[in-house]
Tab-separated table of C-alpha atoms in Angstrom:
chain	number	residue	atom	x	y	z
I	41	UNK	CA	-17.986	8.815	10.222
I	42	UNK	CA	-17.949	12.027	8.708
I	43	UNK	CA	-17.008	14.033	12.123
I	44	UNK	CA	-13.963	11.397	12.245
I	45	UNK	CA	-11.556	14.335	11.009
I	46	UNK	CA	-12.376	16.446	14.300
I	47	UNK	CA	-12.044	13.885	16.963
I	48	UNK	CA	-8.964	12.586	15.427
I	49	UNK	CA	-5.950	13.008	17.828
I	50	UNK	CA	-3.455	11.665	15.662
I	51	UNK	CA	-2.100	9.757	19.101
I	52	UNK	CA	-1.875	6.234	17.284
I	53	UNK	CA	0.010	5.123	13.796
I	54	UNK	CA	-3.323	4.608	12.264
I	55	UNK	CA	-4.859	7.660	13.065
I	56	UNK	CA	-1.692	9.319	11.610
I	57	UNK	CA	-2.411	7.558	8.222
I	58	UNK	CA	-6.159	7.990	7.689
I	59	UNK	CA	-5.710	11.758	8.832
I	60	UNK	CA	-2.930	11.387	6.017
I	61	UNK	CA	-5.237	10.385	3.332
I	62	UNK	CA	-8.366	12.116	3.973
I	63	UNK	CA	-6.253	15.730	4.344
I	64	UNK	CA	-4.974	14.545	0.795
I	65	UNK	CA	-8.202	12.754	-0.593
I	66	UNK	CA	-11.175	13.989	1.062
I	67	UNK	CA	-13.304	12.235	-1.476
I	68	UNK	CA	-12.275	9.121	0.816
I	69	UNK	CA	-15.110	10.510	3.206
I	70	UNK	CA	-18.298	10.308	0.804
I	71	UNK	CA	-17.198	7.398	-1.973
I	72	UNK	CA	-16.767	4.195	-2.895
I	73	UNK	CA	-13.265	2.948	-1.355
I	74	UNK	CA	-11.640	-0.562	-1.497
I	75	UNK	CA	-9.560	-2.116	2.054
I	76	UNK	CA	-7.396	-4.171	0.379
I	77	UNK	CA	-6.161	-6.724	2.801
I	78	UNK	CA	-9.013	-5.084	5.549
I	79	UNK	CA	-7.874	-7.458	8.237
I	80	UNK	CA	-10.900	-6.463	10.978
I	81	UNK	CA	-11.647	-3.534	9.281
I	82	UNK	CA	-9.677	-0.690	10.782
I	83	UNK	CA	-9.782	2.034	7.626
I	84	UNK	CA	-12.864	0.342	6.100
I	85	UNK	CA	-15.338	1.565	8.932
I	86	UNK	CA	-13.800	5.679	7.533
I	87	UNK	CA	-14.208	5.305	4.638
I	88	UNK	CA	-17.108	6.272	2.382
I	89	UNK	CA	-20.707	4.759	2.670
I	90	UNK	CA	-20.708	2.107	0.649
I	91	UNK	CA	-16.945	0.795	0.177
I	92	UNK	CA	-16.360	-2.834	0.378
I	93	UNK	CA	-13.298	-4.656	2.376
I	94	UNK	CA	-11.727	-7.493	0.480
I	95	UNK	CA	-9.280	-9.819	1.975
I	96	UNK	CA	-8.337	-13.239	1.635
I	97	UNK	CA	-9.608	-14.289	5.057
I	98	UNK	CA	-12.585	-13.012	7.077
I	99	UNK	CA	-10.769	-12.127	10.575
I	100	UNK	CA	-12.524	-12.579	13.694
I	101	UNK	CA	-12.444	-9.344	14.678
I	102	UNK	CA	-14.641	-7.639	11.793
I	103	UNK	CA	-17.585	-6.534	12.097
I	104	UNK	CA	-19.978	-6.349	9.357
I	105	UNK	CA	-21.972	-2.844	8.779
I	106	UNK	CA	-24.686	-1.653	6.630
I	107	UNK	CA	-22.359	1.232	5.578
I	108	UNK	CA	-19.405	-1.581	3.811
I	109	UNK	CA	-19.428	-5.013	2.461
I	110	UNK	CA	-16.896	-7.505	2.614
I	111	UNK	CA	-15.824	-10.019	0.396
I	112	UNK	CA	-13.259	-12.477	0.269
I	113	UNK	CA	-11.155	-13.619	-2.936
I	114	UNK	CA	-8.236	-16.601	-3.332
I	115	UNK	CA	-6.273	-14.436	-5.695
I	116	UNK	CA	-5.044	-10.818	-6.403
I	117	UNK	CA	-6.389	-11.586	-10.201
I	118	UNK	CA	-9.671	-12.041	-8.543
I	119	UNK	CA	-9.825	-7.919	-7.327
I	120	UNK	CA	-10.560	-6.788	-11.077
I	121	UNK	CA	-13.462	-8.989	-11.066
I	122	UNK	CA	-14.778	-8.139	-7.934
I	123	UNK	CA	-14.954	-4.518	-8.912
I	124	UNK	CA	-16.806	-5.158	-11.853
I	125	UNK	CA	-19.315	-7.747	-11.047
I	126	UNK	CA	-20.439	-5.299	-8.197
I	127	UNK	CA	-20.461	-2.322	-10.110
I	128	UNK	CA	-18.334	-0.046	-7.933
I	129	UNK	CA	-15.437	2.049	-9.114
I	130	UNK	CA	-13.291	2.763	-5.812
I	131	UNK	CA	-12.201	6.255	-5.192
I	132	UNK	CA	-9.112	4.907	-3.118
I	133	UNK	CA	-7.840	1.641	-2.523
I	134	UNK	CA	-6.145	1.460	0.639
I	135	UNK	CA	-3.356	-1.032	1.424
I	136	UNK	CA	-1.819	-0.616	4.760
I	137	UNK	CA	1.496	-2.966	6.208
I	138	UNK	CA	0.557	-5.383	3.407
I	139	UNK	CA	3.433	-5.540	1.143
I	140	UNK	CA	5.840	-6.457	3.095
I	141	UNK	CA	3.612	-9.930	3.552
I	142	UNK	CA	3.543	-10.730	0.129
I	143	UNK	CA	5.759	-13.221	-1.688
I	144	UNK	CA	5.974	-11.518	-4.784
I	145	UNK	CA	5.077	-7.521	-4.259
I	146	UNK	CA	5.411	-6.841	-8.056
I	147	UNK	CA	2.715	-9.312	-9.674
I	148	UNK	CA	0.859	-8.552	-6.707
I	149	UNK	CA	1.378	-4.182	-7.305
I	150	UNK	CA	0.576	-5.012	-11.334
I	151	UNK	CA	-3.527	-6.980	-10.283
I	152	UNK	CA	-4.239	-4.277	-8.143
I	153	UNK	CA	-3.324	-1.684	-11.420
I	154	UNK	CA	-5.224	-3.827	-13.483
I	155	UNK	CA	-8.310	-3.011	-11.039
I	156	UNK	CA	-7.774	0.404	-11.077
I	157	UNK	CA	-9.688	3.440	-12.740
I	158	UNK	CA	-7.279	6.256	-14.277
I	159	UNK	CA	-8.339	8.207	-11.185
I	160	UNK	CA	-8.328	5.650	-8.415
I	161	UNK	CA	-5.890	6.313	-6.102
I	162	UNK	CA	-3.637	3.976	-3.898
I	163	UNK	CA	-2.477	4.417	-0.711
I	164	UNK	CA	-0.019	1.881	0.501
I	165	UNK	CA	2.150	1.840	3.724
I	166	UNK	CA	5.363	-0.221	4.578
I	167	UNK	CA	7.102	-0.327	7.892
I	168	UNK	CA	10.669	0.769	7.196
I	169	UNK	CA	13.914	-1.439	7.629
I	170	UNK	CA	16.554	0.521	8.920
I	171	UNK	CA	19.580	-1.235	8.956
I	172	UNK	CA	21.975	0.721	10.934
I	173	UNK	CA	19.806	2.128	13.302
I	174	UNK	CA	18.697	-1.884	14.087
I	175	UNK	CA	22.586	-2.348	14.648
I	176	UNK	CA	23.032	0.131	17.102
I	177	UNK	CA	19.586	-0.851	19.020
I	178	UNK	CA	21.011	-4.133	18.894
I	179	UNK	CA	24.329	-3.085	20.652
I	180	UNK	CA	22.767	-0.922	23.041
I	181	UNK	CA	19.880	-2.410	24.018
I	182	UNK	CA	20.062	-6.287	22.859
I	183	UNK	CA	17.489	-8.042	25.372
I	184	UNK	CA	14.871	-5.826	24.108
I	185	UNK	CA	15.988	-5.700	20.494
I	186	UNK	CA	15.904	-10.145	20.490
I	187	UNK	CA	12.651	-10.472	22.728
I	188	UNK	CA	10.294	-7.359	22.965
I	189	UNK	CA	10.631	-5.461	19.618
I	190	UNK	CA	9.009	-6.928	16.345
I	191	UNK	CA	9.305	-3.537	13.941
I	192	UNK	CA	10.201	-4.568	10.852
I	193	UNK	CA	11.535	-7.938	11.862
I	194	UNK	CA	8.004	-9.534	12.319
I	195	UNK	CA	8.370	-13.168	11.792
I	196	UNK	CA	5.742	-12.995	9.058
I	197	UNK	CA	7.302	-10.402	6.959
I	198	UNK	CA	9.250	-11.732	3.717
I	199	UNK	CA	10.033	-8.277	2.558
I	200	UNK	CA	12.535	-5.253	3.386
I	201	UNK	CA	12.075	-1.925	2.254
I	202	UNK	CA	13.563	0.890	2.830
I	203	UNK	CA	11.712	4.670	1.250
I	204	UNK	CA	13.506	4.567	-1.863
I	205	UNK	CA	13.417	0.943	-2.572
I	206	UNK	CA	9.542	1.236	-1.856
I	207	UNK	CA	9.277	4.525	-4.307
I	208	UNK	CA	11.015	2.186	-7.204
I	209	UNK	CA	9.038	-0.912	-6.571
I	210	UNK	CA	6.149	1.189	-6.940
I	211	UNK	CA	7.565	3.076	-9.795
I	212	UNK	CA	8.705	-0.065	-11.949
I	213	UNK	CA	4.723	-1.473	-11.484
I	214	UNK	CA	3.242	1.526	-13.365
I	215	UNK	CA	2.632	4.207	-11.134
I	216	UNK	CA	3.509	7.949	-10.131
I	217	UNK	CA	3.522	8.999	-6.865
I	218	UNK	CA	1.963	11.863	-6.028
I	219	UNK	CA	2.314	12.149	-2.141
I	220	UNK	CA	4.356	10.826	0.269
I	221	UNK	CA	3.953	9.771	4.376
I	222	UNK	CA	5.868	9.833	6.660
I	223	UNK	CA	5.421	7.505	10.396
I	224	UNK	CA	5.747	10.915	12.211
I	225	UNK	CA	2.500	12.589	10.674
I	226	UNK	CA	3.786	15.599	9.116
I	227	UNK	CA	6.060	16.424	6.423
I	228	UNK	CA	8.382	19.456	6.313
I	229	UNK	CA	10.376	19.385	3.477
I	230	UNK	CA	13.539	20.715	5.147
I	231	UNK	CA	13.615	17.963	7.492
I	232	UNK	CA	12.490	15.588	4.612
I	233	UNK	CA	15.656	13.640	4.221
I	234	UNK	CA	16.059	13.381	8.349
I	235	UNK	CA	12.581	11.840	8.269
I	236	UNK	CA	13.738	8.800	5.362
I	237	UNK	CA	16.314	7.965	7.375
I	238	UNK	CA	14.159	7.829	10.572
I	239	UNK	CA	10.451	7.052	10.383
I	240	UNK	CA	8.975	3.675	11.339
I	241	UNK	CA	6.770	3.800	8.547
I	242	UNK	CA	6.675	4.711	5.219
I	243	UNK	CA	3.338	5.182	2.790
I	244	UNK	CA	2.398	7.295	-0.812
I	245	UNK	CA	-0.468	7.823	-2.489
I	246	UNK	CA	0.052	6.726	-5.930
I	247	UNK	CA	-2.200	6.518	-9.427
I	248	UNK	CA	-1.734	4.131	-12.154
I	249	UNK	CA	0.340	5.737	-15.326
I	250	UNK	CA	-1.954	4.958	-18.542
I	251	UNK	CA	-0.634	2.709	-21.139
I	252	UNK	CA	2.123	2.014	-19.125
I	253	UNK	CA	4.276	-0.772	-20.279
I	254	UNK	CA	8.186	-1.934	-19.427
I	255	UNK	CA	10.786	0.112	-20.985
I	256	UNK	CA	10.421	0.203	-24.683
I	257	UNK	CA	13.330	-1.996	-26.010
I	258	UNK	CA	13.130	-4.369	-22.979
I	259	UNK	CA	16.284	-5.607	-21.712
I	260	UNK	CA	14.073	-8.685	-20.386
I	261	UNK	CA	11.363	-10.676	-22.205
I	262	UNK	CA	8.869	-9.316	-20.609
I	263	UNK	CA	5.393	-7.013	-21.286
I	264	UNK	CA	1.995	-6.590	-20.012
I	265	UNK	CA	-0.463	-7.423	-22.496
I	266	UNK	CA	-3.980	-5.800	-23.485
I	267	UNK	CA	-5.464	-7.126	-20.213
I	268	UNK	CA	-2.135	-5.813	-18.454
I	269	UNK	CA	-1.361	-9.560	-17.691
I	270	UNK	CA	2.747	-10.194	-17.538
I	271	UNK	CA	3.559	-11.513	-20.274
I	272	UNK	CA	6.880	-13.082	-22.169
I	273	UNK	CA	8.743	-13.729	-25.106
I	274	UNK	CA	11.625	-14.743	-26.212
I	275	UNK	CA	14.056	-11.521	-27.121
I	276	UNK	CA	13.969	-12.272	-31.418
I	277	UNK	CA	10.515	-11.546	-30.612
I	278	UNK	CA	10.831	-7.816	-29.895
């Protein structure tokens, strides 16, 4: 695990994101980590002695190690929990082509703050939706566009995201982003805006703002309370 860095070719989209994380994080390598959503286990087996998968199913494909646990929960609320009844304060939680899955990506964003430690760090990943490109695939090259390609059009996926609307979804659930991935593996800032417009997948490494809260004089009933549980009332209430 810990020579993973040198062998890593970078030839797949996976090895292109932990590469990512552990140039940025290299903590990642020696602590306590979280897969969020492990599926069989792809980052957990990188990640630091001791780090624990959690997903809502156990899929076939995982294989249990002495290095990482796994456990499975019903509910997002449930994470927080987990955390604490085992004593482990994750480093990183990683949570890879999840999002787009998930019926409702802001409740969903807010349980996994509520889990986190001011210095826990989240790295999540999105495939991109890219709208005009899809058109002009679709033109060009329409058999393989309606049959062969899944992308972003997966059947499973419920959600669309482009970078920015990713960066504000993130941003309007309490966190800052600190860095940013792109599906290509590298990030020159010159060719930063070519690569929005063009990668197949999109990720940042983000930390939870303290005592965040919605905007001061809300413009909807809405708050997080002391347990950072959504909250409402009505608007005489403010």
């Amino acid at each position: 695990m810990k020579n993973y860095l040198k062998v890593l070719g970078g030839e797949n989209k996976m090895q292109r994101q932990v590469k990512f994380l552990f140039t940025h994080i290299t903590e990642a390598l020696s602590e306590v980590c979280c897969d969020l959503c492990c599926g069989d286990g792809k980052y957990l087996k990188h990640l630091g002695n001791g780090s624990i998968g959690i997903d809502f199913f156990r899929s076939p494909n995982l294989t249990i190690s002495k290095y990482f646990s796994f456990k499975i929960i019903k509910k997002i609320s449930e994470l927080r929990n987990i955390f604490t009844a085992l004593k482990i304060r994750p480093r990183v939680i990683v949570f890879s082509n999840t999002l787009e899955h998930i019926l409702d990506p802001h409740v969903f964003l807010i349980n996994i703050r509520r889990s986190m430690q001011d210095n826990t760090a989240l790295f999540l990943t999105v495939p991109i939706t890219h709208i005009f490109l899809y058109k002009i695939l679709r033109l060009i090259l329409p058999t393989f566009i309606s049959k062969k390609w899944k992308g972003f059009l997966q059947s499973d996926h419920v959600n669309f995201f482009s970078c920015d609307t990713l960066d504000l979804t993130i941003q309007f659930s309490g966190f800052k982003i600190e860095k940013r991935y792109y599906g290509f593996g590298f990030d020159v800032p010159i060719f930063r805006y070519l690569s929005r417009m063009i990668t197949p997948t999109y990720g940042v490494i983000c930390y939870k703002i303290p005592n965040w809260n919605y905007r001061d004089k809300p413009s909807v009933a809405k708050f997080l309370d002391e347990n950072e549980q959504i909250q409402f009332k009505s608007y005489t209430e403010f």
